[in-house]
Coordinates of C-alpha atoms in Angstrom, one line a residue:
X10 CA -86.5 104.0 12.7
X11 CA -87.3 101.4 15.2
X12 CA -84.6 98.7 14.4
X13 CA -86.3 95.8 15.9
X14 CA -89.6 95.9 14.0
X15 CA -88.9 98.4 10.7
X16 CA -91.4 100.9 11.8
X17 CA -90.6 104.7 11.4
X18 CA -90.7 106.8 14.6
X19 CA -91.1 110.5 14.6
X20 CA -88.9 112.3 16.8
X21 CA -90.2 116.1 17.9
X22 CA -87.8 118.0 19.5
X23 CA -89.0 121.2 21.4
X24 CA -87.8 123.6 23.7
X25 CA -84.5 124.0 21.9
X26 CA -83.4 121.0 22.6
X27 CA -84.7 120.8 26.6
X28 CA -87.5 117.7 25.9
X29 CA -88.1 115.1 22.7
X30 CA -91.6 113.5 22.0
X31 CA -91.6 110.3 20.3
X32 CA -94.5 107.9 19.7
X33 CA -96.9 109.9 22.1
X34 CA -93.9 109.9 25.3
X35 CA -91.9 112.8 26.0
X36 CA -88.7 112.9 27.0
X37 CA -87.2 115.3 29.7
X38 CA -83.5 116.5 29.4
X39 CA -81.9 115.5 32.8
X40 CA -78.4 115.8 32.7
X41 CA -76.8 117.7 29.3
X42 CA -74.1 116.2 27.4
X43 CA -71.8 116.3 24.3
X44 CA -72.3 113.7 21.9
X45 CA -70.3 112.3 18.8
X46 CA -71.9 112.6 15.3
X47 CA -73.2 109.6 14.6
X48 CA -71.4 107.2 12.3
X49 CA -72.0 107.1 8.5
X50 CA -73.1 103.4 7.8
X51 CA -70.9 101.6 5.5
X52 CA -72.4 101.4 1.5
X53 CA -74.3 98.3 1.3
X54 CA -75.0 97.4 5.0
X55 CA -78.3 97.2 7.2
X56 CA -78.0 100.2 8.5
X57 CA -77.3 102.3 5.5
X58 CA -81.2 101.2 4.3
X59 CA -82.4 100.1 7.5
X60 CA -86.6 100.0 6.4
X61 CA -85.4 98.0 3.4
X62 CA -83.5 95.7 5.3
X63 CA -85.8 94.7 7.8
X64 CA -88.1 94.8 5.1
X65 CA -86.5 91.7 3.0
X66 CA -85.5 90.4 6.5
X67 CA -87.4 87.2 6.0
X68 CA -85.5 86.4 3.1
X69 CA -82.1 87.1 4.2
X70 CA -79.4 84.5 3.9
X71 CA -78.5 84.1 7.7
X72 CA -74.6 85.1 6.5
X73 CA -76.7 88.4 5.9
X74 CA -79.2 87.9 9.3
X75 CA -75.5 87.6 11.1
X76 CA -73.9 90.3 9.6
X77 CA -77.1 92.7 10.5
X78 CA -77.2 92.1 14.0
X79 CA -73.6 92.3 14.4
X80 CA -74.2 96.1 13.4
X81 CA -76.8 96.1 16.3
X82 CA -80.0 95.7 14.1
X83 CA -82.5 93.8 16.6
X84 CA -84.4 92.5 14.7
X85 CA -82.1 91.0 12.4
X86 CA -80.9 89.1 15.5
X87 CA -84.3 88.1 16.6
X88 CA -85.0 86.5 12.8
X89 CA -81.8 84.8 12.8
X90 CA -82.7 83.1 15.8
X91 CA -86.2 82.1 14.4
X92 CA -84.7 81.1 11.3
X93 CA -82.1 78.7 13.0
X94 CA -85.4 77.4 15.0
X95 CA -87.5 76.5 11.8
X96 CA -84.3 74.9 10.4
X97 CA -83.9 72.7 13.7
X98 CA -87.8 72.5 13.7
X99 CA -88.3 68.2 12.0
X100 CA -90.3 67.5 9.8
X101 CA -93.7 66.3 9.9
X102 CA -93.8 62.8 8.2
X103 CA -97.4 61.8 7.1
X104 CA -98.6 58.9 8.2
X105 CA -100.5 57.1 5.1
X106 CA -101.8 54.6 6.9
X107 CA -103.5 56.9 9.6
X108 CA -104.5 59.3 6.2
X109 CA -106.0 56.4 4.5
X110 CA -108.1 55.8 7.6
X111 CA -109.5 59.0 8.2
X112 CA -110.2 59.2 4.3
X113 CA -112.3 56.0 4.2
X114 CA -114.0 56.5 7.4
X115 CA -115.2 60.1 5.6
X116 CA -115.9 57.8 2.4
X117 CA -118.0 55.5 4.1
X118 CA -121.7 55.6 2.9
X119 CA -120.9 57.8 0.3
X120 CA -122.0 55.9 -3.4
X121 CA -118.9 56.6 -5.4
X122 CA -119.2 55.9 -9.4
X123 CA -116.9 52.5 -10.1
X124 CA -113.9 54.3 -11.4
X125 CA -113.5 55.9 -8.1
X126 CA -114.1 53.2 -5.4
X127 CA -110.8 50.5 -4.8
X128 CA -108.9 53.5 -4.2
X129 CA -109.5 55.3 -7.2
X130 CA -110.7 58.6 -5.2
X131 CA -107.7 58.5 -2.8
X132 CA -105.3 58.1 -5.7
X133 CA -106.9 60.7 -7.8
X134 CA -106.9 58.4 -11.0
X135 CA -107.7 60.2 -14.2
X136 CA -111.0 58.0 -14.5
X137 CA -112.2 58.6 -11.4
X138 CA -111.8 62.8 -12.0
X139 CA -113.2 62.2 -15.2
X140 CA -116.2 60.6 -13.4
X141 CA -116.7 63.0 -11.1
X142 CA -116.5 66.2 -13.3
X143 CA -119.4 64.3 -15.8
X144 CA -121.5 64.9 -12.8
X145 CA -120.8 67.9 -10.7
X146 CA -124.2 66.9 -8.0
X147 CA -122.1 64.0 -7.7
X148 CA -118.6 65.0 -6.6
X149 CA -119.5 67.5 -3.9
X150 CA -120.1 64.9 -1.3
X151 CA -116.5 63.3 -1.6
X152 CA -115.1 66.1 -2.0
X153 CA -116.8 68.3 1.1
X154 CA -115.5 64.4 2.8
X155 CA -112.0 64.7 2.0
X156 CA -111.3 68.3 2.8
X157 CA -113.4 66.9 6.4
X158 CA -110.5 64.1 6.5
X159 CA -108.2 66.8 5.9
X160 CA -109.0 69.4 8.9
X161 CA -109.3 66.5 11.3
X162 CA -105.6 65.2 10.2
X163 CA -104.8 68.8 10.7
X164 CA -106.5 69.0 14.2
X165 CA -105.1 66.0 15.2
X166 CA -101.5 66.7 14.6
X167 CA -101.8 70.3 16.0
X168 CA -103.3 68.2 19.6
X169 CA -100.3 66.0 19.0
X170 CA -97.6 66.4 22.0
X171 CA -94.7 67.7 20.3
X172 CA -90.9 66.8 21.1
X173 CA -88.7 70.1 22.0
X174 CA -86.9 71.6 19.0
X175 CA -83.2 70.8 19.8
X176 CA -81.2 73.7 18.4
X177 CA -77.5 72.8 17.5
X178 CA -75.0 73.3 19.9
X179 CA -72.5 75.7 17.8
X180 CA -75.3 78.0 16.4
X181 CA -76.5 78.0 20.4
X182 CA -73.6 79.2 21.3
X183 CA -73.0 81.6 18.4
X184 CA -76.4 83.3 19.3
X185 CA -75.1 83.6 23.0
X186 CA -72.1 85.4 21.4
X187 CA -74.1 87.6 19.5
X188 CA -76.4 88.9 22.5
X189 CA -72.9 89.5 24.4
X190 CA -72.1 91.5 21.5
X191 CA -75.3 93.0 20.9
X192 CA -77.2 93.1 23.9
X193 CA -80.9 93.2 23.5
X194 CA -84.1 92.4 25.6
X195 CA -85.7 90.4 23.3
X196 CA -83.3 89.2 21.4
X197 CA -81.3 88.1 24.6
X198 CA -84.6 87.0 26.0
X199 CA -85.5 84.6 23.2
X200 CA -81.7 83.1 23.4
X201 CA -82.2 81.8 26.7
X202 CA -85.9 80.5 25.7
X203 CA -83.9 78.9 23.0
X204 CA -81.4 77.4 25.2
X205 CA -83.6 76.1 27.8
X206 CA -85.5 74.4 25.1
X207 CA -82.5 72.3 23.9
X208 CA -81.9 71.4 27.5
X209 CA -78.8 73.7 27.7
X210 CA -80.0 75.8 31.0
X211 CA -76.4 77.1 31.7
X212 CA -76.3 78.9 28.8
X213 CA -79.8 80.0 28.9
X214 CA -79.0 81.8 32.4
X215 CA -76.5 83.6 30.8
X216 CA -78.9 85.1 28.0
X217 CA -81.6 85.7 30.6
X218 CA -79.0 87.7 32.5
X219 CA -77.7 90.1 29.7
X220 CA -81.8 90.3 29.0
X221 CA -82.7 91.4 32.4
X222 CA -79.4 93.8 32.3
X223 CA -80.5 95.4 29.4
X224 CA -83.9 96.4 30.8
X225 CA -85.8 93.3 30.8
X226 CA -88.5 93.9 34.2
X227 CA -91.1 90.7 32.7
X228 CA -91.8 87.8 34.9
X229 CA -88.3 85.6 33.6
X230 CA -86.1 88.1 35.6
X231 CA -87.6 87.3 38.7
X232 CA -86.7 83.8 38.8
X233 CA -83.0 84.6 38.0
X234 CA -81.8 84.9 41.3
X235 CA -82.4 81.8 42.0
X236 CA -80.9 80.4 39.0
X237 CA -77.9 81.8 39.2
X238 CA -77.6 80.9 42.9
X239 CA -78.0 77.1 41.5
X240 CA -74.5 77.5 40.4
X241 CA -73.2 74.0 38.2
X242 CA -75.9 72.3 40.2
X243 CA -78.9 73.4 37.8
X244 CA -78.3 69.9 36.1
X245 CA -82.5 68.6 36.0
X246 CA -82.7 65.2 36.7
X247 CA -85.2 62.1 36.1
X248 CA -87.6 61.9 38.4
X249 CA -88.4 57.3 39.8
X250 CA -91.3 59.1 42.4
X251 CA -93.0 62.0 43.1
X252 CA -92.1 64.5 45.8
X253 CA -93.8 64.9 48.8
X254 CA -94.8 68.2 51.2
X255 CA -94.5 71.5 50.2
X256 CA -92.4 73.6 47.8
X257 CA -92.0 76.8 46.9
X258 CA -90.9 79.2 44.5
X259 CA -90.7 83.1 43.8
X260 CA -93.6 84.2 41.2
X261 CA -95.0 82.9 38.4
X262 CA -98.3 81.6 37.5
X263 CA -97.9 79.1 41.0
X264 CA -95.6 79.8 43.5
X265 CA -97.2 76.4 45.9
X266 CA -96.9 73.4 45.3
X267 CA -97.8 71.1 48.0
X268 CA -97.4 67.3 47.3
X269 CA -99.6 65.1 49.1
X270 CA -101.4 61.4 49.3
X271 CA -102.4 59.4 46.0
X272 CA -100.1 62.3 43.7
X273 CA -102.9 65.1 44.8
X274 CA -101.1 68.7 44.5
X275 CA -102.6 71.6 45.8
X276 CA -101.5 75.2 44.3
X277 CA -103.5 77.5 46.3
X278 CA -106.6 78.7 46.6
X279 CA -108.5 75.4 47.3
X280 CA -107.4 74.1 44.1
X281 CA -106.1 70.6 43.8
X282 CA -104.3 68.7 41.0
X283 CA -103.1 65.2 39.6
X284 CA -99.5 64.8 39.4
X285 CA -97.6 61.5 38.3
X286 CA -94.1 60.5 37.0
X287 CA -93.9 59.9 33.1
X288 CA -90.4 59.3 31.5
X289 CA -88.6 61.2 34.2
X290 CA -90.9 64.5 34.4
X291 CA -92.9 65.3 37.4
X292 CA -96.1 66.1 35.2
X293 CA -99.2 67.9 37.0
X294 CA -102.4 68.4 34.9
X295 CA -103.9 71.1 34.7
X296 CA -107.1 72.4 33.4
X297 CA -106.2 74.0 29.8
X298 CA -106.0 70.2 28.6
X299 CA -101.9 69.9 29.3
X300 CA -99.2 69.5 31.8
X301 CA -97.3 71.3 34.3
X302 CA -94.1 69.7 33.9
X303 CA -91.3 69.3 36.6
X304 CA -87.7 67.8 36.7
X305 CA -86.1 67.3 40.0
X306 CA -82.4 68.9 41.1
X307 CA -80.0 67.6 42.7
X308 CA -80.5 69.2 46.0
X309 CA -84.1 68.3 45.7
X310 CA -85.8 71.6 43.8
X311 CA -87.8 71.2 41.4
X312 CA -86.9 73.1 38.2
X313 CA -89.9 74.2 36.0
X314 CA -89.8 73.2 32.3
X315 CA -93.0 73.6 30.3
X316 CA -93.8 77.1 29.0
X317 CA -96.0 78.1 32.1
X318 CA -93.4 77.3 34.4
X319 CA -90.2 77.9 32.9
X320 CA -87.0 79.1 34.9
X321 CA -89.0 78.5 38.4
X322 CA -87.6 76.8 41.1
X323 CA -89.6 75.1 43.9
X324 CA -87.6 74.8 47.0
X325 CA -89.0 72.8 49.6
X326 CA -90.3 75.2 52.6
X327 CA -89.8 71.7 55.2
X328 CA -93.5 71.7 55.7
X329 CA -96.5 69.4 54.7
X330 CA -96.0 65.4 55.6
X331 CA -92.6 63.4 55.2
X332 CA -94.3 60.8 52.9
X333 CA -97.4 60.0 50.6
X334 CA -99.1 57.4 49.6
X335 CA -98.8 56.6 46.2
X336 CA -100.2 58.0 43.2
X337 CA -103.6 56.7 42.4
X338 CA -103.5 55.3 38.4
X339 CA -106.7 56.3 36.1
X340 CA -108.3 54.2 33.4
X341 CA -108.3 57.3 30.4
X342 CA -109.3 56.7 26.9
X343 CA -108.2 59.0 24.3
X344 CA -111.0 60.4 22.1
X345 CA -111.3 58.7 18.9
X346 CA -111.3 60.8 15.7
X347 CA -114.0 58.3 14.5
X348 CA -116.1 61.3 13.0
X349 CA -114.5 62.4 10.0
X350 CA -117.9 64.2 8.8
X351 CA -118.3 65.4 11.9
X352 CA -118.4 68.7 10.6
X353 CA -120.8 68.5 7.8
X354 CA -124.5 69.1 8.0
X355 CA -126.0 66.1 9.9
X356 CA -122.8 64.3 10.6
X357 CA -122.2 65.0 13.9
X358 CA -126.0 63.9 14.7
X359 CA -125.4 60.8 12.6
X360 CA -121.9 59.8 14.5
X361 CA -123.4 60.2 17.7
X362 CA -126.9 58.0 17.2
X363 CA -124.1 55.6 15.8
X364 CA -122.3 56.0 19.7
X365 CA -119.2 57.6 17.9
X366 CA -117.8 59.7 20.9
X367 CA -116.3 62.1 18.0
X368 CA -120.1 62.7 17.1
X369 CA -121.3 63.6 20.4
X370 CA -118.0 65.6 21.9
X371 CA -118.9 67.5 18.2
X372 CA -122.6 68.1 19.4
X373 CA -122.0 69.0 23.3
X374 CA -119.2 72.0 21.8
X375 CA -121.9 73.5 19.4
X376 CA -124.6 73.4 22.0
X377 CA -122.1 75.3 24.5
X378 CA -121.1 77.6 21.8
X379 CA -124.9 78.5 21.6
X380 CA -125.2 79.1 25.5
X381 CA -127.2 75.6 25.8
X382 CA -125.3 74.2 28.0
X383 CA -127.8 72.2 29.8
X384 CA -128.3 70.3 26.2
X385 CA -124.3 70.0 25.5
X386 CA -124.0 68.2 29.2
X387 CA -126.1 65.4 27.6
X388 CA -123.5 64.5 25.1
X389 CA -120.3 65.4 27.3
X390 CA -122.0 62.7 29.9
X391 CA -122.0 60.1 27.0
X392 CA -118.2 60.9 26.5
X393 CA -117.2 60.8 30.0
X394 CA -119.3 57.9 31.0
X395 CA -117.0 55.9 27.9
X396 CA -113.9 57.5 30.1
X397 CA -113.0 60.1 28.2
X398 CA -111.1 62.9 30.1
X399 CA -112.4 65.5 27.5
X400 CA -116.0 64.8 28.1
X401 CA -116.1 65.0 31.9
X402 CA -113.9 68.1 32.3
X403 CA -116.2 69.5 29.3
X404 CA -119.3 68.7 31.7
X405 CA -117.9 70.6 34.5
X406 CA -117.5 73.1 32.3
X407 CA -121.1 72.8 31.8
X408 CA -121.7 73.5 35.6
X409 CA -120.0 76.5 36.0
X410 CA -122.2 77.9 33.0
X411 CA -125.5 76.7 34.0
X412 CA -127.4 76.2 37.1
X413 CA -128.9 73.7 35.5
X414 CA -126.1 71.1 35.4
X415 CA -125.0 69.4 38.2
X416 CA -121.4 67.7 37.5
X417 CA -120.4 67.5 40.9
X418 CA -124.0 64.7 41.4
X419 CA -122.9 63.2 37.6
X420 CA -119.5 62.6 37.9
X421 CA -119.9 61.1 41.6
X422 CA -122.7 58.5 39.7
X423 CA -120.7 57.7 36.9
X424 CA -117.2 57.2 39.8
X425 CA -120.1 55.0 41.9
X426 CA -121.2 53.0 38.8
X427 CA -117.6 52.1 37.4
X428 CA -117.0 50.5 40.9
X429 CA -113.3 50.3 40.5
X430 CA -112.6 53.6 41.7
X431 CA -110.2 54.1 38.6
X432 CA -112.9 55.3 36.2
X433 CA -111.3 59.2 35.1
X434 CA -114.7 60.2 36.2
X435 CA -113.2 60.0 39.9
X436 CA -110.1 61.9 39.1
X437 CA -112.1 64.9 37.6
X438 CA -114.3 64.6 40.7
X439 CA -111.4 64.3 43.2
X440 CA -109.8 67.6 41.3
X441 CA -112.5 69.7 40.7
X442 CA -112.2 73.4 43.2
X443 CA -116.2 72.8 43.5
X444 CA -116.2 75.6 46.3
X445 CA -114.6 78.3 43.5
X446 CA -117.5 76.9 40.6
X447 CA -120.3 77.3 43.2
X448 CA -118.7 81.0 44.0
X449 CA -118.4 81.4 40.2
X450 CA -122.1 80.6 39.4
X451 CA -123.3 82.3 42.2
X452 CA -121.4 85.7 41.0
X453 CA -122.9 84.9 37.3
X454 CA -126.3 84.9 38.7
X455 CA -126.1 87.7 40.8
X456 CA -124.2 90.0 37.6
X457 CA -127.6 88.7 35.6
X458 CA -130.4 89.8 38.0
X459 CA -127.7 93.4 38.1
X460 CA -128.5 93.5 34.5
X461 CA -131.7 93.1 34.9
X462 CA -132.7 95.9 37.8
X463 CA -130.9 98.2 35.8
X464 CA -132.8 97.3 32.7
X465 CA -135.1 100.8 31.8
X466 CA -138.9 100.1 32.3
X467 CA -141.4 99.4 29.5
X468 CA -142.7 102.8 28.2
X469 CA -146.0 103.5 28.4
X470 CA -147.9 104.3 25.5
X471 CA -150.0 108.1 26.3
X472 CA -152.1 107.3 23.5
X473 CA -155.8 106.9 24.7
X474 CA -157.7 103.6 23.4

């Protein structure tokens, strides 16, 4: 029985004993030794119905999740510590106002019967139902509206930056006991991802340690070294100004980072990115729609701290220039969720011959869905051109898909036309690896007329006409 997920093994033992085979590996006796009989499990503990209790494990008090992993069920630990992360987890409070908004922005145009309009839909008033179910033709359009409303209140929360979940300090700790007790590399492996999320990074190198002792070979153990030779000192502090020159660090997804003029970063490879100070953090974007975030040492590393770049330290290497110029500040508009019925038939096309950027950001992600990308560049120019970070890193999306598109020409017109050099259109420009999208396109096109030669020839027909 695997103990950390509940799932049965089979265990084949051949040559009397000399080799085991279990889930498609075998095992080759090395070194023979004597071993104890293996403990009955106590009547009425994990182990004594170990499918059944990781079974109900979702159910468990965590009195019982504690008790199981103290026996040394795995997955027992690893559901107490989820469970104490859903209790620490806030939440979400609904914002009627916003709700109410998105709900009469999908209501608009719609002809409601009088019981329903002043609010009567929104507060589900017996009239109003009563209204709409005497005319079923007639309640399908608010009602296709609302759920709309619904998925984009749902969208929008999900796109939401979310605050770290802070777990408290004495069941922290209580987890770090229990991997000391219990040491496993998940479950010890998820304590310090725990840890390091409530900001308690001592503690976390302590459960990344007994994880990397206990087998752990994944990325996380190969910044330990250099955590643990941080001492007391891995104290992250708020950043007033960027860095400047390069830094360094052992693996992970970026191992350069080299700070230069107007917050530019390079990280290899000819690509170059935006950093800038926001409530402390050293935040670099990047191009999944986030941010690489940062917190500076006290001897002047930087510690990684979002998910792509957690336990990393940069060290500076002493190279690159002694200071930069500052960072350069962007004019970015958020996109508005002003297309509620962006998703019904028409209502995209309707928002965006209304110039609702919702409409046309709706429109450009169908089209590139399809493989017209040429078409969806159309709309993610209108978005950009309103300065909308979404629309022009969606259009250079559209260039290294099509040969057709030209961001590189757009975004350089649309930087030209704003004339204050602060349009986002200019940042996205400034950013962009154009070398590695030319390569890109030029390896598409080449892989496409592959295809092609290979492609068998017509047959011909040996039928005489």
């Amino acid at each position: 029985m695997n103990l950390e997920y509940g799932l049965p093994s089979e265990l084949q033992v051949r040559d009397r004993g000399r080799s085991v085979k279990v889930d498609g590996t075998r095992y080759t006796l090395q070194a023979p030794a004597t071993c104890a009989a293996a403990a009955t499990p106590a009547a009425g503990s994990c182990l004594a119905d170990a499918a059944a209790c990781l079974d109900n494990r979702r159910d468990a008090t965590p009195i019982a999740l504690e008790a199981a992993c103290r026996e040394g069920v795995p997955g027992m630990c690893l559901q107490l510590a989820e469970r104490w992360r859903e209790d620490a987890t806030p939440s979400a409070v609904p914002d009627a106002a916003a709700h109410k908004a998105l709900l009469d922005a999908a209501l608009a145009g719609i002809e409601l019967p009088a019981p329903c309009r002043e609010g009567g839909f929104q507060d589900q008033t017996p009239d109003c139902a009563a209204a709409l179910e005497a005319d079923p033709a007639l309640q399908e359009q608010p009602i296709k509206a609302a759920m709309s409303a619904m998925l984009d209140e749902a969208i929008m929360s999900l796109a939401a930056p979310s605050a770290p979940i802070v777990i408290p300090s004495g069941q922290r700790q209580q987890l770090l006991q229990l991997c000391q007790q219990v040491p496993h590399e998940r479950f010890c492996a998820r304590v310090a991802e725990l840890a390091w999320e409530s900001g308690d990074h001592l503690q976390a190198v302590q459960a990344l340690a007994l994880s990397c002792a206990t087998g752990g070979e994944g990325a996380a153990c190969v910044h330990l070294p250099a955590l643990q030779a941080l001492g007391p000192s891995l104290q992250p502090q708020p950043a007033v100004a960027l860095p400047c020159g390069s830094f360094h660090a052992d693996g992970g997804l970026m191992d350069t980072l080299e700070f230069g003029d107007a917050g530019l970063v390079g990280v290899g490879w000819n690509n170059q990115l935006r950093a800038r100070v926001e409530d402390g953090d050293i935040r670099i974007r990047h191009d999944k729609g986030g941010d690489f975030v940062l917190r500076l040492l006290p001897g002047g590393q930087l510690l990684g701290m979002d998910t792509w770049t957690r336990y990393q330290v940069f060290s500076s290497t002493g190279e690159g220039p002694a200071s930069c110029s500052a960072p350069k500040q962007y004019t970015v508009l958020p996109l508005p969720q002003d297309c509620p019925q962006a998703r019904a038939d028409g209502g995209a096309e309707l928002c965006c011959a209304q110039g609702r950027l919702q409409g046309c950001n709706v429109l450009g992600n169908r089209l590139a869905m399809s493989g017209k990308w040429q078409q969806a560049a159309d709309h993610y120019v209108t978005v950009c051109r309103a300065g909308v970070r979404e629309g022009c890193e969606n259009l250079v999306s559209a260039h290294e898909h099509s040969a057709q598109v030209d961001a590189h020409a757009t975004l350089e017109q649309l930087c030209e036309a704003d004339g204050s050099g602060r349009h986002v259109a200019c940042d996205v420009l400034e950013t962009g690896n154009w070398s590695a999208l030319e390569l890109g396109r030029a390896l598409q096109k080449a892989m496409q007329e592959a295809a092609l030669d290979e492609a068998p020839a017509p047959r011909t027909s040996n039928h005489k006409r």
